[in-house]
């Protein structure tokens, strides 16, 4: 009886040991399989492994096609590329520290934690979308309060209280460019302003920045246009 009991305990111990080994083997297999699937099927696997080391140069680029445009993007500024395994790219998100030095585009500095020190650029299919300037006369003008104000050297146009745009305000430049700004802080933190830039027949860029940077809108606008032109060459 004692011998049988001892043999049973030894057998159970071997089974437990074997079970642990099999469990770890299974975990290792699925981890490796997941990594392989990510590398082969994620549109841009380099995004899985984070940004390059802060303070070091990176010459890595990511090529992404959206509608009728192909972009060659420095990996240092790519935040996300929304592309299903089977299908076309739906959206490309870029984030640029501000103030921005174009000569150091491929160097990752300490990343800002405050959104007012970022410029966010989202590339999306146009799908009939128009810029703010094109919406002014046929849409916005109907709902605007006739009283005008001033902010950051721009003409401030508010919407009527009963309009569908009461959460926004328009800032109009002397050269007719229009910036739309929220009136309250966004879920991202600060109050956000945005510009819409048609890039190609099929792609629209949405450029967002903190309202605290409103006086710098022209520099932000020009920088975004210059960069996007370079990226689509």
PDB file of C-alpha atoms in Angstrom:
ATOM      1  CA  UNK A   1       0.000   0.000   0.000  1.00  0.00           C
ATOM      2  CA  UNK A   2       2.783   2.393   0.948  1.00  0.00           C
ATOM      3  CA  UNK A   3       4.606   1.544  -2.282  1.00  0.00           C
ATOM      4  CA  UNK A   4       1.457   2.190  -4.343  1.00  0.00           C
ATOM      5  CA  UNK A   5       0.896   5.495  -2.577  1.00  0.00           C
ATOM      6  CA  UNK A   6       4.503   6.555  -3.215  1.00  0.00           C
ATOM      7  CA  UNK A   7       4.249   5.628  -6.889  1.00  0.00           C
ATOM      8  CA  UNK A   8       0.993   7.598  -7.160  1.00  0.00           C
ATOM      9  CA  UNK A   9       2.614  10.693  -5.642  1.00  0.00           C
ATOM     10  CA  UNK A  10       5.601  10.425  -7.972  1.00  0.00           C
ATOM     11  CA  UNK A  11       3.287  10.032 -10.964  1.00  0.00           C
ATOM     12  CA  UNK A  12       1.224  13.070  -9.939  1.00  0.00           C
ATOM     13  CA  UNK A  13       4.419  15.090  -9.458  1.00  0.00           C
ATOM     14  CA  UNK A  14       5.619  14.110 -12.950  1.00  0.00           C
ATOM     15  CA  UNK A  15       2.213  15.016 -14.410  1.00  0.00           C
ATOM     16  CA  UNK A  16       2.278  18.432 -12.726  1.00  0.00           C
ATOM     17  CA  UNK A  17       5.816  19.069 -13.951  1.00  0.00           C
ATOM     18  CA  UNK A  18       4.858  18.025 -17.463  1.00  0.00           C
ATOM     19  CA  UNK A  19       1.753  20.202 -17.302  1.00  0.00           C
ATOM     20  CA  UNK A  20       3.820  23.249 -16.313  1.00  0.00           C
ATOM     21  CA  UNK A  21       6.274  22.596 -19.136  1.00  0.00           C
ATOM     22  CA  UNK A  22       3.428  22.243 -21.649  1.00  0.00           C
ATOM     23  CA  UNK A  23       1.786  25.422 -20.331  1.00  0.00           C
ATOM     24  CA  UNK A  24       4.969  27.467 -20.769  1.00  0.00           C
ATOM     25  CA  UNK A  25       5.522  25.917 -24.203  1.00  0.00           C
ATOM     26  CA  UNK A  26       1.990  26.878 -25.248  1.00  0.00           C
ATOM     27  CA  UNK A  27       2.465  30.422 -23.952  1.00  0.00           C
ATOM     28  CA  UNK A  28       5.735  30.775 -25.834  1.00  0.00           C
ATOM     29  CA  UNK A  29       4.148  29.393 -29.006  1.00  0.00           C
ATOM     30  CA  UNK A  30       1.192  31.771 -28.959  1.00  0.00           C
ATOM     31  CA  UNK A  31       3.412  34.746 -28.109  1.00  0.00           C
ATOM     32  CA  UNK A  32       5.686  33.944 -31.045  1.00  0.00           C
ATOM     33  CA  UNK A  33       2.707  33.311 -33.315  1.00  0.00           C
ATOM     34  CA  UNK A  34       1.199  36.671 -32.324  1.00  0.00           C
ATOM     35  CA  UNK A  35       4.448  38.456 -33.079  1.00  0.00           C
ATOM     36  CA  UNK A  36       4.733  36.775 -36.471  1.00  0.00           C
ATOM     37  CA  UNK A  37       1.135  37.668 -37.331  1.00  0.00           C
ATOM     38  CA  UNK A  38       1.744  41.263 -36.282  1.00  0.00           C
ATOM     39  CA  UNK A  39       4.861  41.563 -38.393  1.00  0.00           C
ATOM     40  CA  UNK A  40       3.242  40.062 -41.465  1.00  0.00           C
ATOM     41  CA  UNK A  41      -0.280  41.426 -41.232  1.00  0.00           C
ATOM     42  CA  UNK A  42      -0.122  44.731 -39.366  1.00  0.00           C
ATOM     43  CA  UNK A  43       0.219  47.450 -42.057  1.00  0.00           C
ATOM     44  CA  UNK A  44       3.269  49.025 -40.380  1.00  0.00           C
ATOM     45  CA  UNK A  45       4.809  46.699 -37.779  1.00  0.00           C
ATOM     46  CA  UNK A  46       7.453  49.257 -36.810  1.00  0.00           C
ATOM     47  CA  UNK A  47       4.707  51.161 -35.002  1.00  0.00           C
ATOM     48  CA  UNK A  48       4.316  48.198 -32.629  1.00  0.00           C
ATOM     49  CA  UNK A  49       7.737  48.708 -31.121  1.00  0.00           C
ATOM     50  CA  UNK A  50       7.457  52.388 -30.175  1.00  0.00           C
ATOM     51  CA  UNK A  51       9.432  55.405 -31.215  1.00  0.00           C
ATOM     52  CA  UNK A  52      13.203  55.468 -31.635  1.00  0.00           C
ATOM     53  CA  UNK A  53      15.314  56.328 -28.616  1.00  0.00           C
ATOM     54  CA  UNK A  54      14.858  59.956 -27.543  1.00  0.00           C
ATOM     55  CA  UNK A  55      17.644  62.241 -28.705  1.00  0.00           C
ATOM     56  CA  UNK A  56      18.885  59.879 -31.391  1.00  0.00           C
ATOM     57  CA  UNK A  57      18.481  60.348 -35.157  1.00  0.00           C
ATOM     58  CA  UNK A  58      16.214  58.002 -37.060  1.00  0.00           C
ATOM     59  CA  UNK A  59      16.155  57.674 -40.828  1.00  0.00           C
ATOM     60  CA  UNK A  60      13.308  55.169 -40.798  1.00  0.00           C
ATOM     61  CA  UNK A  61      10.336  55.926 -43.013  1.00  0.00           C
ATOM     62  CA  UNK A  62       6.858  54.493 -43.414  1.00  0.00           C
ATOM     63  CA  UNK A  63       5.199  54.381 -46.821  1.00  0.00           C
ATOM     64  CA  UNK A  64       1.408  54.545 -46.721  1.00  0.00           C
ATOM     65  CA  UNK A  65      -1.154  54.919 -49.488  1.00  0.00           C
ATOM     66  CA  UNK A  66      -4.418  56.734 -48.838  1.00  0.00           C
ATOM     67  CA  UNK A  67      -6.883  57.087 -51.696  1.00  0.00           C
ATOM     68  CA  UNK A  68      -4.969  58.662 -54.626  1.00  0.00           C
ATOM     69  CA  UNK A  69      -1.853  59.670 -52.651  1.00  0.00           C
ATOM     70  CA  UNK A  70       1.209  57.771 -51.429  1.00  0.00           C
ATOM     71  CA  UNK A  71       3.018  59.281 -48.442  1.00  0.00           C
ATOM     72  CA  UNK A  72       6.598  58.631 -47.387  1.00  0.00           C
ATOM     73  CA  UNK A  73       6.558  59.590 -43.716  1.00  0.00           C
ATOM     74  CA  UNK A  74       9.368  59.856 -41.148  1.00  0.00           C
ATOM     75  CA  UNK A  75       8.516  57.242 -38.518  1.00  0.00           C
ATOM     76  CA  UNK A  76       9.279  59.777 -35.772  1.00  0.00           C
ATOM     77  CA  UNK A  77       6.028  61.678 -36.408  1.00  0.00           C
ATOM     78  CA  UNK A  78       3.654  58.806 -37.251  1.00  0.00           C
ATOM     79  CA  UNK A  79       1.206  58.302 -34.381  1.00  0.00           C
ATOM     80  CA  UNK A  80      -1.151  55.809 -36.020  1.00  0.00           C
ATOM     81  CA  UNK A  81      -2.176  54.336 -39.356  1.00  0.00           C
ATOM     82  CA  UNK A  82      -5.690  52.929 -39.464  1.00  0.00           C
ATOM     83  CA  UNK A  83      -5.574  50.117 -42.008  1.00  0.00           C
ATOM     84  CA  UNK A  84      -7.450  46.825 -41.656  1.00  0.00           C
ATOM     85  CA  UNK A  85      -5.732  43.577 -42.613  1.00  0.00           C
ATOM     86  CA  UNK A  86      -7.922  43.382 -45.699  1.00  0.00           C
ATOM     87  CA  UNK A  87      -8.803  46.779 -47.084  1.00  0.00           C
ATOM     88  CA  UNK A  88      -7.587  50.267 -47.777  1.00  0.00           C
ATOM     89  CA  UNK A  89      -6.045  52.751 -45.375  1.00  0.00           C
ATOM     90  CA  UNK A  90      -8.771  54.736 -43.645  1.00  0.00           C
ATOM     91  CA  UNK A  91      -6.757  57.326 -41.744  1.00  0.00           C
ATOM     92  CA  UNK A  92      -3.214  58.477 -40.991  1.00  0.00           C
ATOM     93  CA  UNK A  93      -2.434  60.373 -37.763  1.00  0.00           C
ATOM     94  CA  UNK A  94       0.717  62.465 -37.446  1.00  0.00           C
ATOM     95  CA  UNK A  95       1.929  64.398 -34.410  1.00  0.00           C
ATOM     96  CA  UNK A  96       4.507  67.162 -34.605  1.00  0.00           C
ATOM     97  CA  UNK A  97       6.085  68.865 -31.565  1.00  0.00           C
ATOM     98  CA  UNK A  98       5.620  72.625 -31.637  1.00  0.00           C
ATOM     99  CA  UNK A  99       7.609  74.856 -32.114  1.00  0.00           C
ATOM    100  CA  UNK A 100       8.966  72.723 -34.920  1.00  0.00           C
ATOM    101  CA  UNK A 101      12.408  72.574 -36.521  1.00  0.00           C
ATOM    102  CA  UNK A 102      12.157  71.107 -40.017  1.00  0.00           C
ATOM    103  CA  UNK A 103      15.906  70.536 -40.033  1.00  0.00           C
ATOM    104  CA  UNK A 104      15.524  68.025 -37.207  1.00  0.00           C
ATOM    105  CA  UNK A 105      12.531  66.122 -38.530  1.00  0.00           C
ATOM    106  CA  UNK A 106      14.265  62.764 -38.019  1.00  0.00           C
ATOM    107  CA  UNK A 107      15.396  63.381 -34.446  1.00  0.00           C
ATOM    108  CA  UNK A 108      13.155  62.463 -31.537  1.00  0.00           C
ATOM    109  CA  UNK A 109      13.421  64.977 -28.719  1.00  0.00           C
ATOM    110  CA  UNK A 110      11.720  64.767 -25.358  1.00  0.00           C
ATOM    111  CA  UNK A 111       8.076  64.457 -26.320  1.00  0.00           C
ATOM    112  CA  UNK A 112       5.711  67.188 -25.045  1.00  0.00           C
ATOM    113  CA  UNK A 113       3.169  66.079 -22.468  1.00  0.00           C
ATOM    114  CA  UNK A 114       0.979  69.155 -22.908  1.00  0.00           C
ATOM    115  CA  UNK A 115      -1.181  69.104 -26.040  1.00  0.00           C
ATOM    116  CA  UNK A 116      -0.692  72.840 -26.534  1.00  0.00           C
ATOM    117  CA  UNK A 117       2.852  71.901 -27.610  1.00  0.00           C
ATOM    118  CA  UNK A 118       1.649  69.562 -30.359  1.00  0.00           C
ATOM    119  CA  UNK A 119       0.303  70.022 -33.855  1.00  0.00           C
ATOM    120  CA  UNK A 120      -1.862  67.070 -34.881  1.00  0.00           C
ATOM    121  CA  UNK A 121      -2.353  66.289 -38.561  1.00  0.00           C
ATOM    122  CA  UNK A 122      -4.969  63.750 -39.645  1.00  0.00           C
ATOM    123  CA  UNK A 123      -5.141  62.560 -43.249  1.00  0.00           C
ATOM    124  CA  UNK A 124      -8.493  61.138 -44.331  1.00  0.00           C
ATOM    125  CA  UNK A 125     -10.407  60.423 -47.552  1.00  0.00           C
ATOM    126  CA  UNK A 126     -12.137  63.582 -48.771  1.00  0.00           C
ATOM    127  CA  UNK A 127     -15.386  61.809 -49.682  1.00  0.00           C
ATOM    128  CA  UNK A 128     -16.949  65.088 -50.743  1.00  0.00           C
ATOM    129  CA  UNK A 129     -15.569  67.066 -47.792  1.00  0.00           C
ATOM    130  CA  UNK A 130     -14.777  70.704 -48.360  1.00  0.00           C
ATOM    131  CA  UNK A 131     -12.558  73.233 -46.636  1.00  0.00           C
ATOM    132  CA  UNK A 132     -13.980  75.763 -44.175  1.00  0.00           C
ATOM    133  CA  UNK A 133     -13.671  78.529 -46.763  1.00  0.00           C
ATOM    134  CA  UNK A 134     -15.935  76.641 -49.169  1.00  0.00           C
ATOM    135  CA  UNK A 135     -18.576  76.212 -46.463  1.00  0.00           C
ATOM    136  CA  UNK A 136     -18.709  79.876 -45.476  1.00  0.00           C
ATOM    137  CA  UNK A 137     -21.271  81.279 -47.909  1.00  0.00           C
ATOM    138  CA  UNK A 138     -23.561  78.310 -48.524  1.00  0.00           C
ATOM    139  CA  UNK A 139     -23.663  77.006 -44.936  1.00  0.00           C
ATOM    140  CA  UNK A 140     -22.095  79.055 -42.147  1.00  0.00           C
ATOM    141  CA  UNK A 141     -23.253  82.516 -43.231  1.00  0.00           C
ATOM    142  CA  UNK A 142     -26.878  81.553 -42.548  1.00  0.00           C
ATOM    143  CA  UNK A 143     -26.137  80.852 -38.887  1.00  0.00           C
ATOM    144  CA  UNK A 144     -23.574  83.536 -38.030  1.00  0.00           C
ATOM    145  CA  UNK A 145     -24.275  86.375 -35.619  1.00  0.00           C
ATOM    146  CA  UNK A 146     -23.839  89.664 -37.534  1.00  0.00           C
ATOM    147  CA  UNK A 147     -21.738  91.154 -34.709  1.00  0.00           C
ATOM    148  CA  UNK A 148     -18.005  90.686 -35.309  1.00  0.00           C
ATOM    149  CA  UNK A 149     -15.147  90.621 -32.822  1.00  0.00           C
ATOM    150  CA  UNK A 150     -11.347  90.373 -32.830  1.00  0.00           C
ATOM    151  CA  UNK A 151      -8.932  87.732 -31.547  1.00  0.00           C
ATOM    152  CA  UNK A 152      -5.244  87.185 -32.304  1.00  0.00           C
ATOM    153  CA  UNK A 153      -5.423  89.602 -35.241  1.00  0.00           C
ATOM    154  CA  UNK A 154      -8.313  87.673 -36.795  1.00  0.00           C
ATOM    155  CA  UNK A 155     -11.988  88.524 -37.237  1.00  0.00           C
ATOM    156  CA  UNK A 156     -14.023  86.537 -34.704  1.00  0.00           C
ATOM    157  CA  UNK A 157     -17.403  85.295 -35.961  1.00  0.00           C
ATOM    158  CA  UNK A 158     -19.773  83.675 -33.483  1.00  0.00           C
ATOM    159  CA  UNK A 159     -22.783  81.526 -34.300  1.00  0.00           C
ATOM    160  CA  UNK A 160     -26.327  82.343 -33.250  1.00  0.00           C
ATOM    161  CA  UNK A 161     -27.557  80.660 -30.069  1.00  0.00           C
ATOM    162  CA  UNK A 162     -30.154  78.594 -31.952  1.00  0.00           C
ATOM    163  CA  UNK A 163     -27.738  77.361 -34.640  1.00  0.00           C
ATOM    164  CA  UNK A 164     -26.320  73.810 -34.853  1.00  0.00           C
ATOM    165  CA  UNK A 165     -22.795  75.242 -34.464  1.00  0.00           C
ATOM    166  CA  UNK A 166     -23.102  76.958 -31.095  1.00  0.00           C
ATOM    167  CA  UNK A 167     -20.127  75.016 -29.698  1.00  0.00           C
ATOM    168  CA  UNK A 168     -17.804  76.577 -32.304  1.00  0.00           C
ATOM    169  CA  UNK A 169     -16.460  79.933 -33.440  1.00  0.00           C
ATOM    170  CA  UNK A 170     -14.839  80.975 -36.702  1.00  0.00           C
ATOM    171  CA  UNK A 171     -11.719  83.099 -36.999  1.00  0.00           C
ATOM    172  CA  UNK A 172     -11.265  84.739 -40.412  1.00  0.00           C
ATOM    173  CA  UNK A 173      -7.898  86.023 -41.655  1.00  0.00           C
ATOM    174  CA  UNK A 174      -7.490  89.112 -43.818  1.00  0.00           C
ATOM    175  CA  UNK A 175      -6.422  86.739 -46.610  1.00  0.00           C
ATOM    176  CA  UNK A 176      -9.733  84.826 -46.226  1.00  0.00           C
ATOM    177  CA  UNK A 177      -8.392  81.669 -44.561  1.00  0.00           C
ATOM    178  CA  UNK A 178     -10.742  80.351 -41.884  1.00  0.00           C
ATOM    179  CA  UNK A 179      -9.946  78.602 -38.617  1.00  0.00           C
ATOM    180  CA  UNK A 180     -12.647  76.840 -36.621  1.00  0.00           C
ATOM    181  CA  UNK A 181     -12.186  76.810 -32.841  1.00  0.00           C
ATOM    182  CA  UNK A 182     -14.067  75.064 -30.064  1.00  0.00           C
ATOM    183  CA  UNK A 183     -15.482  77.192 -27.273  1.00  0.00           C
ATOM    184  CA  UNK A 184     -14.805  74.643 -24.528  1.00  0.00           C
ATOM    185  CA  UNK A 185     -11.895  72.313 -23.753  1.00  0.00           C
ATOM    186  CA  UNK A 186     -11.911  69.026 -25.654  1.00  0.00           C
ATOM    187  CA  UNK A 187     -11.422  65.516 -24.283  1.00  0.00           C
ATOM    188  CA  UNK A 188      -7.782  65.954 -25.338  1.00  0.00           C
ATOM    189  CA  UNK A 189      -7.313  68.760 -22.822  1.00  0.00           C
ATOM    190  CA  UNK A 190      -7.042  72.312 -24.193  1.00  0.00           C
ATOM    191  CA  UNK A 191      -9.476  74.150 -26.424  1.00  0.00           C
ATOM    192  CA  UNK A 192      -8.768  73.014 -29.978  1.00  0.00           C
ATOM    193  CA  UNK A 193      -8.658  74.957 -33.253  1.00  0.00           C
ATOM    194  CA  UNK A 194      -8.483  73.357 -36.664  1.00  0.00           C
ATOM    195  CA  UNK A 195      -7.839  74.001 -40.334  1.00  0.00           C
ATOM    196  CA  UNK A 196      -8.804  71.812 -43.294  1.00  0.00           C
ATOM    197  CA  UNK A 197      -6.332  71.536 -46.176  1.00  0.00           C
ATOM    198  CA  UNK A 198      -7.209  69.701 -49.402  1.00  0.00           C
ATOM    199  CA  UNK A 199      -4.089  67.683 -50.293  1.00  0.00           C
ATOM    200  CA  UNK A 200      -5.245  65.852 -53.431  1.00  0.00           C
ATOM    201  CA  UNK A 201      -8.556  65.119 -55.128  1.00  0.00           C
ATOM    202  CA  UNK A 202      -8.981  62.203 -52.715  1.00  0.00           C
ATOM    203  CA  UNK A 203      -7.280  63.317 -49.474  1.00  0.00           C
ATOM    204  CA  UNK A 204      -8.110  65.999 -46.920  1.00  0.00           C
ATOM    205  CA  UNK A 205      -5.786  67.050 -44.074  1.00  0.00           C
ATOM    206  CA  UNK A 206      -7.201  68.169 -40.755  1.00  0.00           C
ATOM    207  CA  UNK A 207      -4.665  70.269 -38.823  1.00  0.00           C
ATOM    208  CA  UNK A 208      -5.404  70.727 -35.106  1.00  0.00           C
ATOM    209  CA  UNK A 209      -3.661  72.839 -32.500  1.00  0.00           C
ATOM    210  CA  UNK A 210      -4.335  74.509 -29.162  1.00  0.00           C
ATOM    211  CA  UNK A 211      -6.288  77.769 -29.193  1.00  0.00           C
ATOM    212  CA  UNK A 212      -3.451  79.199 -27.112  1.00  0.00           C
ATOM    213  CA  UNK A 213      -1.386  78.911 -30.313  1.00  0.00           C
ATOM    214  CA  UNK A 214      -3.904  80.848 -32.391  1.00  0.00           C
ATOM    215  CA  UNK A 215      -1.495  83.722 -33.056  1.00  0.00           C
ATOM    216  CA  UNK A 216       0.848  81.176 -34.656  1.00  0.00           C
ATOM    217  CA  UNK A 217      -1.799  79.747 -36.973  1.00  0.00           C
ATOM    218  CA  UNK A 218      -0.118  81.023 -40.153  1.00  0.00           C
ATOM    219  CA  UNK A 219       3.211  79.419 -39.289  1.00  0.00           C
ATOM    220  CA  UNK A 220       1.456  76.169 -38.347  1.00  0.00           C
ATOM    221  CA  UNK A 221      -0.562  76.256 -41.567  1.00  0.00           C
ATOM    222  CA  UNK A 222       2.459  76.846 -43.800  1.00  0.00           C
ATOM    223  CA  UNK A 223       4.562  74.232 -41.998  1.00  0.00           C
ATOM    224  CA  UNK A 224       1.827  71.613 -42.415  1.00  0.00           C
ATOM    225  CA  UNK A 225       1.466  72.379 -46.124  1.00  0.00           C
ATOM    226  CA  UNK A 226       5.234  72.279 -46.739  1.00  0.00           C
ATOM    227  CA  UNK A 227       5.646  68.973 -44.894  1.00  0.00           C
ATOM    228  CA  UNK A 228       2.699  67.292 -46.602  1.00  0.00           C
ATOM    229  CA  UNK A 229       3.973  68.401 -49.990  1.00  0.00           C
ATOM    230  CA  UNK A 230       7.354  66.861 -49.198  1.00  0.00           C
ATOM    231  CA  UNK A 231       5.784  63.646 -47.943  1.00  0.00           C
ATOM    232  CA  UNK A 232       3.757  63.138 -51.123  1.00  0.00           C
ATOM    233  CA  UNK A 233       6.682  63.520 -53.550  1.00  0.00           C
TER     234      UNK A 233
END
